PDB file of C-alpha atoms in Angstrom:
ATOM      1  CA  MET T   1      -8.824  10.585  13.311  1.00  0.00           C
ATOM      2  CA  TYR T   2      -6.464   7.873  14.531  1.00  0.00           C
ATOM      3  CA  LEU T   3      -8.474   4.978  15.958  1.00  0.00           C
ATOM      4  CA  PRO T   4      -6.034   3.905  18.730  1.00  0.00           C
ATOM      5  CA  HIS T   5      -6.061   7.422  20.181  1.00  0.00           C
ATOM      6  CA  ARG T   6      -9.858   7.737  20.364  1.00  0.00           C
ATOM      7  CA  THR T   7     -12.474   6.500  22.823  1.00  0.00           C
ATOM      8  CA  TRP T   8     -15.406   4.333  21.838  1.00  0.00           C
ATOM      9  CA  PRO T   9     -17.957   7.171  22.217  1.00  0.00           C
ATOM     10  CA  GLU T  10     -15.864   9.341  19.885  1.00  0.00           C
ATOM     11  CA  LEU T  11     -15.671   6.529  17.355  1.00  0.00           C
ATOM     12  CA  GLY T  12     -19.402   5.956  17.697  1.00  0.00           C
ATOM     13  CA  GLU T  13     -19.975   9.592  16.792  1.00  0.00           C
ATOM     14  CA  TYR T  14     -17.712   9.176  13.773  1.00  0.00           C
ATOM     15  CA  VAL T  15     -19.639   6.257  12.262  1.00  0.00           C
ATOM     16  CA  GLU T  16     -22.917   8.091  12.821  1.00  0.00           C
ATOM     17  CA  ASN T  17     -21.747  10.623  10.257  1.00  0.00           C
ATOM     18  CA  GLU T  18     -19.024   8.929   8.188  1.00  0.00           C
ATOM     19  CA  SER T  19     -18.540   5.505   6.633  1.00  0.00           C
ATOM     20  CA  LEU T  20     -14.951   5.625   5.311  1.00  0.00           C
ATOM     21  CA  ALA T  21     -11.825   4.121   6.859  1.00  0.00           C
ATOM     22  CA  VAL T  22      -8.168   4.077   5.859  1.00  0.00           C
ATOM     23  CA  VAL T  23      -6.036   1.012   6.600  1.00  0.00           C
ATOM     24  CA  PRO T  24      -2.243   1.437   6.235  1.00  0.00           C
ATOM     25  CA  LEU T  25      -0.326  -1.706   5.257  1.00  0.00           C
ATOM     26  CA  GLY T  26       3.309  -2.475   4.565  1.00  0.00           C
ATOM     27  CA  SER T  27       5.882  -5.074   5.477  1.00  0.00           C
ATOM     28  CA  SER T  28       8.789  -5.838   7.784  1.00  0.00           C
ATOM     29  CA  GLU T  29      11.477  -6.935   5.359  1.00  0.00           C
ATOM     30  CA  GLN T  30      14.986  -6.164   4.217  1.00  0.00           C
ATOM     31  CA  HIS T  31      15.524  -2.851   2.470  1.00  0.00           C
ATOM     32  CA  GLY T  32      19.251  -3.132   1.921  1.00  0.00           C
ATOM     33  CA  PRO T  33      22.138  -2.045   4.151  1.00  0.00           C
ATOM     34  CA  HIS T  34      20.861   1.524   4.507  1.00  0.00           C
ATOM     35  CA  LEU T  35      17.132   1.396   5.294  1.00  0.00           C
ATOM     36  CA  PRO T  36      15.200  -0.131   8.221  1.00  0.00           C
ATOM     37  CA  GLU T  37      13.145  -3.289   7.853  1.00  0.00           C
ATOM     38  CA  GLY T  38      10.030  -1.274   8.639  1.00  0.00           C
ATOM     39  CA  THR T  39      10.429   1.019   5.630  1.00  0.00           C
ATOM     40  CA  ASP T  40       7.177   0.039   3.934  1.00  0.00           C
ATOM     41  CA  HIS T  41       4.881   0.219   6.933  1.00  0.00           C
ATOM     42  CA  LEU T  42       6.520   3.458   8.115  1.00  0.00           C
ATOM     43  CA  ILE T  43       5.751   5.075   4.764  1.00  0.00           C
ATOM     44  CA  ALA T  44       2.205   3.696   4.631  1.00  0.00           C
ATOM     45  CA  GLU T  45       1.330   4.832   8.138  1.00  0.00           C
ATOM     46  CA  ALA T  46       2.859   8.288   7.692  1.00  0.00           C
ATOM     47  CA  LEU T  47       0.857   8.909   4.521  1.00  0.00           C
ATOM     48  CA  ALA T  48      -2.356   7.504   5.982  1.00  0.00           C
ATOM     49  CA  ARG T  49      -2.016   9.540   9.173  1.00  0.00           C
ATOM     50  CA  GLU T  50      -1.268  12.752   7.298  1.00  0.00           C
ATOM     51  CA  ALA T  51      -4.151  12.332   4.860  1.00  0.00           C
ATOM     52  CA  THR T  52      -6.658  11.496   7.588  1.00  0.00           C
ATOM     53  CA  ASP T  53      -5.397  14.336   9.789  1.00  0.00           C
ATOM     54  CA  ARG T  54      -6.134  16.696   6.921  1.00  0.00           C
ATOM     55  CA  THR T  55      -9.566  15.288   6.138  1.00  0.00           C
ATOM     56  CA  GLY T  56     -10.867  13.955   9.452  1.00  0.00           C
ATOM     57  CA  TYR T  57     -11.432  10.422   8.148  1.00  0.00           C
ATOM     58  CA  LEU T  58     -10.730   7.362  10.271  1.00  0.00           C
ATOM     59  CA  CYS T  59      -7.289   5.717  10.213  1.00  0.00           C
ATOM     60  CA  THR T  60      -6.769   2.268  11.720  1.00  0.00           C
ATOM     61  CA  PRO T  61      -3.542   0.883  13.215  1.00  0.00           C
ATOM     62  CA  PRO T  62      -1.118  -0.324  10.536  1.00  0.00           C
ATOM     63  CA  VAL T  63      -0.664  -3.883   9.327  1.00  0.00           C
ATOM     64  CA  ARG T  64       3.107  -4.176   9.610  1.00  0.00           C
ATOM     65  CA  ILE T  65       3.778  -7.687   8.272  1.00  0.00           C
ATOM     66  CA  GLY T  66       2.771  -8.682   4.767  1.00  0.00           C
ATOM     67  CA  VAL T  67       3.523 -11.088   1.934  1.00  0.00           C
ATOM     68  CA  SER T  68       7.336 -10.947   1.851  1.00  0.00           C
ATOM     69  CA  SER T  69       8.676 -14.473   1.500  1.00  0.00           C
ATOM     70  CA  HIS T  70      10.620 -13.394  -1.599  1.00  0.00           C
ATOM     71  CA  HIS T  71      12.964 -11.490   0.742  1.00  0.00           C
ATOM     72  CA  ARG T  72      13.451 -14.400   3.128  1.00  0.00           C
ATOM     73  CA  GLN T  73      17.158 -14.939   2.385  1.00  0.00           C
ATOM     74  CA  PHE T  74      17.944 -11.704   4.218  1.00  0.00           C
ATOM     75  CA  PRO T  75      18.010 -11.814   8.050  1.00  0.00           C
ATOM     76  CA  GLY T  76      15.136 -10.181   9.860  1.00  0.00           C
ATOM     77  CA  THR T  77      12.574 -10.396   7.076  1.00  0.00           C
ATOM     78  CA  MET T  78       9.146 -11.376   8.392  1.00  0.00           C
ATOM     79  CA  TRP T  79       6.174 -12.591   6.382  1.00  0.00           C
ATOM     80  CA  VAL T  80       2.901 -14.447   6.487  1.00  0.00           C
ATOM     81  CA  ASP T  81       1.647 -16.813   3.812  1.00  0.00           C
ATOM     82  CA  ALA T  82      -0.578 -15.188   1.215  1.00  0.00           C
ATOM     83  CA  PRO T  83      -3.826 -16.981   2.212  1.00  0.00           C
ATOM     84  CA  VAL T  84      -3.263 -15.995   5.842  1.00  0.00           C
ATOM     85  CA  PHE T  85      -2.675 -12.376   4.861  1.00  0.00           C
ATOM     86  CA  ARG T  86      -5.802 -12.254   2.716  1.00  0.00           C
ATOM     87  CA  ASP T  87      -7.973 -13.818   5.407  1.00  0.00           C
ATOM     88  CA  TYR T  88      -6.552 -11.506   8.072  1.00  0.00           C
ATOM     89  CA  VAL T  89      -7.162  -8.353   6.075  1.00  0.00           C
ATOM     90  CA  GLU T  90     -10.634  -9.524   5.095  1.00  0.00           C
ATOM     91  CA  SER T  91     -11.493 -10.267   8.730  1.00  0.00           C
ATOM     92  CA  LEU T  92     -10.178  -6.870   9.820  1.00  0.00           C
ATOM     93  CA  SER T  93     -12.200  -5.210   7.061  1.00  0.00           C
ATOM     94  CA  ARG T  94     -15.394  -7.024   8.027  1.00  0.00           C
ATOM     95  CA  ASN T  95     -14.796  -5.854  11.578  1.00  0.00           C
ATOM     96  CA  LEU T  96     -14.949  -2.313  10.240  1.00  0.00           C
ATOM     97  CA  THR T  97     -18.155  -3.029   8.322  1.00  0.00           C
ATOM     98  CA  PHE T  98     -19.721  -4.351  11.533  1.00  0.00           C
ATOM     99  CA  HIS T  99     -19.247  -0.871  12.988  1.00  0.00           C
ATOM    100  CA  GLY T 100     -20.765   0.894   9.988  1.00  0.00           C
ATOM    101  CA  ILE T 101     -17.849   1.383   7.594  1.00  0.00           C
ATOM    102  CA  ASP T 102     -18.782   0.627   3.976  1.00  0.00           C
ATOM    103  CA  ARG T 103     -15.774   1.984   2.061  1.00  0.00           C
ATOM    104  CA  ILE T 104     -12.120   1.282   2.778  1.00  0.00           C
ATOM    105  CA  VAL T 105      -8.844   2.485   1.280  1.00  0.00           C
ATOM    106  CA  TYR T 106      -5.867   0.199   1.803  1.00  0.00           C
ATOM    107  CA  VAL T 107      -2.887   2.565   1.885  1.00  0.00           C
ATOM    108  CA  ASN T 108      -0.289   0.042   0.832  1.00  0.00           C
ATOM    109  CA  ALA T 109       3.472   0.558   0.497  1.00  0.00           C
ATOM    110  CA  HIS T 110       4.565  -2.995  -0.333  1.00  0.00           C
ATOM    111  CA  GLY T 111       4.326  -4.479  -3.822  1.00  0.00           C
ATOM    112  CA  GLY T 112       3.970  -8.035  -2.506  1.00  0.00           C
ATOM    113  CA  ASN T 113       0.617  -7.113  -0.958  1.00  0.00           C
ATOM    114  CA  VAL T 114      -1.007  -5.689  -4.086  1.00  0.00           C
ATOM    115  CA  ALA T 115      -2.625  -8.739  -5.678  1.00  0.00           C
ATOM    116  CA  HIS T 116      -3.864 -10.000  -2.324  1.00  0.00           C
ATOM    117  CA  LEU T 117      -5.454  -6.697  -1.341  1.00  0.00           C
ATOM    118  CA  ARG T 118      -7.178  -6.599  -4.712  1.00  0.00           C
ATOM    119  CA  GLU T 119      -8.550 -10.077  -4.008  1.00  0.00           C
ATOM    120  CA  VAL T 120      -9.846  -9.018  -0.597  1.00  0.00           C
ATOM    121  CA  GLY T 121     -11.464  -5.987  -2.180  1.00  0.00           C
ATOM    122  CA  ARG T 122     -13.176  -8.236  -4.714  1.00  0.00           C
ATOM    123  CA  ARG T 123     -14.533 -10.510  -1.968  1.00  0.00           C
ATOM    124  CA  LEU T 124     -16.027  -7.548  -0.102  1.00  0.00           C
ATOM    125  CA  HIS T 125     -17.350  -6.048  -3.323  1.00  0.00           C
ATOM    126  CA  ASP T 126     -18.954  -9.236  -4.599  1.00  0.00           C
ATOM    127  CA  ASP T 127     -21.057  -9.700  -1.482  1.00  0.00           C
ATOM    128  CA  GLU T 128     -21.723  -5.948  -1.203  1.00  0.00           C
ATOM    129  CA  ALA T 129     -20.205  -5.690   2.255  1.00  0.00           C
ATOM    130  CA  ALA T 130     -17.956  -2.754   1.381  1.00  0.00           C
ATOM    131  CA  TYR T 131     -16.100  -1.022  -1.418  1.00  0.00           C
ATOM    132  CA  ALA T 132     -12.401  -1.539  -0.652  1.00  0.00           C
ATOM    133  CA  ILE T 133      -9.575  -0.417  -2.920  1.00  0.00           C
ATOM    134  CA  GLU T 134      -5.776  -0.631  -2.819  1.00  0.00           C
ATOM    135  CA  TRP T 135      -3.612   2.498  -3.239  1.00  0.00           C
ATOM    136  CA  MET T 136       0.176   2.747  -3.553  1.00  0.00           C
ATOM    137  CA  TRP T 137       1.911   6.070  -3.110  1.00  0.00           C
ATOM    138  CA  ASP T 138       4.501   5.744  -5.880  1.00  0.00           C
ATOM    139  CA  GLU T 139       1.871   4.742  -8.434  1.00  0.00           C
ATOM    140  CA  SER T 140      -0.018   7.963  -7.683  1.00  0.00           C
ATOM    141  CA  ILE T 141       2.902  10.237  -8.673  1.00  0.00           C
ATOM    142  CA  PRO T 142       4.869   8.404 -11.423  1.00  0.00           C
ATOM    143  CA  GLN T 143       5.740  11.532 -13.408  1.00  0.00           C
ATOM    144  CA  LEU T 144       7.237  13.279 -10.387  1.00  0.00           C
ATOM    145  CA  ILE T 145       9.335  10.229  -9.524  1.00  0.00           C
ATOM    146  CA  GLU T 146      10.640  10.102 -13.080  1.00  0.00           C
ATOM    147  CA  GLU T 147      11.508  13.799 -12.914  1.00  0.00           C
ATOM    148  CA  VAL T 148      13.525  13.651  -9.692  1.00  0.00           C
ATOM    149  CA  PHE T 149      15.318  10.295 -10.150  1.00  0.00           C
ATOM    150  CA  GLU T 150      17.158   8.837 -13.111  1.00  0.00           C
ATOM    151  CA  THR T 151      17.076   5.315 -11.590  1.00  0.00           C
ATOM    152  CA  PRO T 152      14.328   5.180  -8.924  1.00  0.00           C
ATOM    153  CA  GLY T 153      14.446   1.379  -8.509  1.00  0.00           C
ATOM    154  CA  PRO T 154      11.483  -0.804  -7.533  1.00  0.00           C
ATOM    155  CA  HIS T 155      12.719  -1.676  -4.026  1.00  0.00           C
ATOM    156  CA  GLY T 156      15.010   0.051  -1.532  1.00  0.00           C
ATOM    157  CA  GLY T 157      15.929   2.634  -4.143  1.00  0.00           C
ATOM    158  CA  PRO T 158      16.155   6.414  -3.934  1.00  0.00           C
ATOM    159  CA  LYS T 159      12.384   6.968  -3.835  1.00  0.00           C
ATOM    160  CA  GLU T 160      11.953   4.906  -0.652  1.00  0.00           C
ATOM    161  CA  THR T 161      15.238   6.223   0.728  1.00  0.00           C
ATOM    162  CA  ALA T 162      14.115   9.813   0.239  1.00  0.00           C
ATOM    163  CA  MET T 163      10.751   9.117   1.842  1.00  0.00           C
ATOM    164  CA  ILE T 164      12.361   7.637   4.958  1.00  0.00           C
ATOM    165  CA  MET T 165      14.833  10.532   5.052  1.00  0.00           C
ATOM    166  CA  HIS T 166      11.798  12.793   5.312  1.00  0.00           C
ATOM    167  CA  ILE T 167       9.708  10.632   7.666  1.00  0.00           C
ATOM    168  CA  ALA T 168      12.402   9.203   9.981  1.00  0.00           C
ATOM    169  CA  ASN T 169      15.821  10.425   8.900  1.00  0.00           C
ATOM    170  CA  GLU T 170      17.471   9.013  12.010  1.00  0.00           C
ATOM    171  CA  LEU T 171      16.776   5.494  10.715  1.00  0.00           C
ATOM    172  CA  VAL T 172      18.688   5.961   7.437  1.00  0.00           C
ATOM    173  CA  ARG T 173      22.297   4.732   7.427  1.00  0.00           C
ATOM    174  CA  GLU T 174      23.563   7.540   5.218  1.00  0.00           C
ATOM    175  CA  ASP T 175      27.128   6.246   5.410  1.00  0.00           C
ATOM    176  CA  ARG T 176      25.982   3.121   3.530  1.00  0.00           C
ATOM    177  CA  LEU T 177      24.203   4.702   0.551  1.00  0.00           C
ATOM    178  CA  GLU T 178      27.097   4.056  -1.813  1.00  0.00           C
ATOM    179  CA  GLU T 179      27.348   0.481  -0.533  1.00  0.00           C
ATOM    180  CA  ALA T 180      23.654   0.014  -1.247  1.00  0.00           C
ATOM    181  CA  ARG T 181      24.062   1.309  -4.794  1.00  0.00           C
ATOM    182  CA  ASP T 182      27.271  -0.544  -5.611  1.00  0.00           C
ATOM    183  CA  GLY T 183      26.183  -3.859  -4.083  1.00  0.00           C
ATOM    184  CA  GLY T 184      22.717  -3.917  -5.601  1.00  0.00           C
ATOM    185  CA  ALA T 185      21.237  -3.669  -9.068  1.00  0.00           C
ATOM    186  CA  ILE T 186      21.036  -0.204 -10.552  1.00  0.00           C
ATOM    187  CA  PHE T 187      19.412  -0.770 -13.950  1.00  0.00           C
ATOM    188  CA  ASP T 188      18.796  -4.456 -14.663  1.00  0.00           C
ATOM    189  CA  TYR T 189      15.673  -5.128 -12.601  1.00  0.00           C
ATOM    190  CA  ASP T 190      14.590  -8.065 -14.777  1.00  0.00           C
ATOM    191  CA  ALA T 191      17.919  -9.848 -15.039  1.00  0.00           C
ATOM    192  CA  GLU T 192      16.363 -13.306 -14.925  1.00  0.00           C
ATOM    193  CA  ARG T 193      13.530 -12.728 -17.407  1.00  0.00           C
ATOM    194  CA  VAL T 194      13.863 -15.223 -20.269  1.00  0.00           C
ATOM    195  CA  HIS T 195      11.926 -14.982 -23.551  1.00  0.00           C
ATOM    196  CA  GLY T 196       9.215 -13.006 -21.794  1.00  0.00           C
ATOM    197  CA  ALA T 197       8.904 -15.379 -18.835  1.00  0.00           C
ATOM    198  CA  THR T 198       9.653 -14.384 -15.269  1.00  0.00           C
ATOM    199  CA  THR T 199      12.028 -17.095 -14.084  1.00  0.00           C
ATOM    200  CA  PHE T 200      12.970 -15.702 -10.674  1.00  0.00           C
ATOM    201  CA  TYR T 201      11.128 -15.957  -7.391  1.00  0.00           C
ATOM    202  CA  ASP T 202      13.384 -14.322  -4.816  1.00  0.00           C
ATOM    203  CA  CYS T 203      14.824 -10.833  -4.606  1.00  0.00           C
ATOM    204  CA  ILE T 204      18.361 -12.084  -4.035  1.00  0.00           C
ATOM    205  CA  GLU T 205      18.363 -13.632  -7.513  1.00  0.00           C
ATOM    206  CA  ASN T 206      18.305 -10.123  -8.987  1.00  0.00           C
ATOM    207  CA  SER T 207      20.178  -8.099  -6.376  1.00  0.00           C
ATOM    208  CA  PRO T 208      22.967  -9.401  -4.104  1.00  0.00           C
ATOM    209  CA  ASN T 209      22.151  -6.915  -1.332  1.00  0.00           C
ATOM    210  CA  GLY T 210      18.421  -6.776  -1.994  1.00  0.00           C
ATOM    211  CA  VAL T 211      17.988  -3.268  -3.402  1.00  0.00           C
ATOM    212  CA  PHE T 212      17.746  -1.507  -6.755  1.00  0.00           C
ATOM    213  CA  GLY T 213      18.486   1.941  -8.154  1.00  0.00           C
ATOM    214  CA  ASP T 214      20.923   4.679  -7.134  1.00  0.00           C
ATOM    215  CA  GLN T 215      20.303   5.450  -3.484  1.00  0.00           C
ATOM    216  CA  THR T 216      22.820   8.314  -3.468  1.00  0.00           C
ATOM    217  CA  ASP T 217      20.304  10.446  -5.399  1.00  0.00           C
ATOM    218  CA  ALA T 218      17.985  10.601  -2.376  1.00  0.00           C
ATOM    219  CA  THR T 219      17.662  13.683  -0.154  1.00  0.00           C
ATOM    220  CA  PRO T 220      15.247  14.692   2.616  1.00  0.00           C
ATOM    221  CA  GLU T 221      14.077  17.590   0.448  1.00  0.00           C
ATOM    222  CA  ILE T 222      13.089  15.266  -2.388  1.00  0.00           C
ATOM    223  CA  GLY T 223      11.433  13.000   0.169  1.00  0.00           C
ATOM    224  CA  GLU T 224       9.327  15.882   1.406  1.00  0.00           C
ATOM    225  CA  GLU T 225       8.310  16.739  -2.157  1.00  0.00           C
ATOM    226  CA  LEU T 226       7.280  13.129  -2.817  1.00  0.00           C
ATOM    227  CA  PHE T 227       5.449  12.886   0.497  1.00  0.00           C
ATOM    228  CA  GLU T 228       3.426  16.044  -0.071  1.00  0.00           C
ATOM    229  CA  ALA T 229       2.529  15.111  -3.641  1.00  0.00           C
ATOM    230  CA  ALA T 230       1.444  11.598  -2.665  1.00  0.00           C
ATOM    231  CA  THR T 231      -0.556  12.905   0.283  1.00  0.00           C
ATOM    232  CA  ASP T 232      -2.394  15.305  -2.017  1.00  0.00           C
ATOM    233  CA  GLN T 233      -3.298  12.370  -4.254  1.00  0.00           C
ATOM    234  CA  LEU T 234      -4.513  10.296  -1.312  1.00  0.00           C
ATOM    235  CA  VAL T 235      -6.617  13.159   0.056  1.00  0.00           C
ATOM    236  CA  ALA T 236      -8.224  13.581  -3.356  1.00  0.00           C
ATOM    237  CA  LEU T 237      -8.971   9.850  -3.522  1.00  0.00           C
ATOM    238  CA  LEU T 238     -10.573   9.829  -0.069  1.00  0.00           C
ATOM    239  CA  GLU T 239     -12.744  12.819  -0.853  1.00  0.00           C
ATOM    240  CA  TRP T 240     -13.789  11.301  -4.190  1.00  0.00           C
ATOM    241  CA  LEU T 241     -14.688   7.977  -2.592  1.00  0.00           C
ATOM    242  CA  ASP T 242     -16.629   9.600   0.230  1.00  0.00           C
ATOM    243  CA  ALA T 243     -18.742  11.489  -2.287  1.00  0.00           C
ATOM    244  CA  GLN T 244     -19.855   8.394  -4.214  1.00  0.00           C
ATOM    245  CA  PRO T 245     -23.316   6.949  -3.531  1.00  0.00           C
ATOM    246  CA  PHE T 246     -22.807   3.469  -2.120  1.00  0.00           C
ATOM    247  CA  GLU T 247     -25.123   1.869  -4.667  1.00  0.00           C
ATOM    248  CA  ASP T 248     -22.965   3.254  -7.486  1.00  0.00           C
ATOM    249  CA  LEU T 249     -19.938   1.450  -6.018  1.00  0.00           C
ATOM    250  CA  MET T 250     -21.601  -1.946  -5.945  1.00  0.00           C
ATOM    251  CA  PRO T 251     -21.448  -4.539  -8.765  1.00  0.00           C
ATOM    252  CA  GLU T 252     -23.891  -4.424 -11.619  1.00  0.00           C
ATOM    253  CA  PRO T 253     -26.361  -7.338 -11.599  1.00  0.00           C
ATOM    254  CA  GLN T 254     -25.465  -9.954 -14.172  1.00  0.00           C
ATOM    255  CA  LEU T 255     -28.618 -12.034 -14.043  1.00  0.00           C
ATOM    256  CA  ASP T 256     -32.308 -11.215 -14.018  1.00  0.00           C
ATOM    257  CA  SER T 257     -33.067 -11.904 -10.361  1.00  0.00           C
ATOM    258  CA  ALA T 258     -36.679 -12.733 -11.086  1.00  0.00           C
ATOM    259  CA  SER T 259     -36.195 -15.217 -13.901  1.00  0.00           C
ATOM    260  CA  GLY T 260     -32.630 -16.313 -13.324  1.00  0.00           C
ATOM    261  CA  ARG T 261     -32.018 -15.609 -17.028  1.00  0.00           C
ATOM    262  CA  ASP T 262     -29.179 -13.608 -18.530  1.00  0.00           C
ATOM    263  CA  PRO T 263     -30.778 -10.239 -19.417  1.00  0.00           C
ATOM    264  CA  TYR T 264     -28.427  -9.909 -22.387  1.00  0.00           C
ATOM    265  CA  SER T 265     -29.523 -13.227 -23.910  1.00  0.00           C
ATOM    266  CA  ASN T 266     -32.093 -13.459 -26.723  1.00  0.00           C
ATOM    267  CA  HIS T 267     -33.422 -16.736 -25.342  1.00  0.00           C
TER     268      HIS T 267
END
């Protein structure tokens, strides 16, 4: 059920019977010379829409701009500051709870959003407003990605290229795949790591054209295989979460509410 396509009475009927919502999130940032700036949010929305079409759960409009300042040296990249992003997503989530949603899955396709979505989830969890968790498609199928790609790359690589080839092939500049590979970083993702410390802040410090991996390994057929496998994982997550009693998802009490004492203390 896609929220923008429904009327308020239909949505009212949904929250009378269901309390789960899916929020797709990504970014609008450089993905090399071969992929569109909307790569992340296109992937997130496609997966969220497919999974909710299969299950009947509610899918919100996507959040298309995220925490992406580390790509700012490349034209067209858009971002919001991390505190703004966190507050925005929390406000959006509390809007859902106002309407009766008490569990949320953030279908996220941008690594820069991860820590901030986890923080929002903690805020909602700590005050028992909702149980909100972050999910990334590639982390749900790591073995498959390793099987189909020798050098998948963490950003703009063949895994994202294949996914966009499947979702929106017309947006892939296939004549620039070799340029993406040859002008980026194929293997050395941590080129500026020194004695165990991460000494880089911006993508361009590791990759001249902003991408990693061998993009020429991508095909629409592999993209379809990845998409279907990730969707299966997301469907399973949604069904698992929907089946959990809400009280089991909430934090365990740490203090004796009556005495204010630590129940694990001997004093």
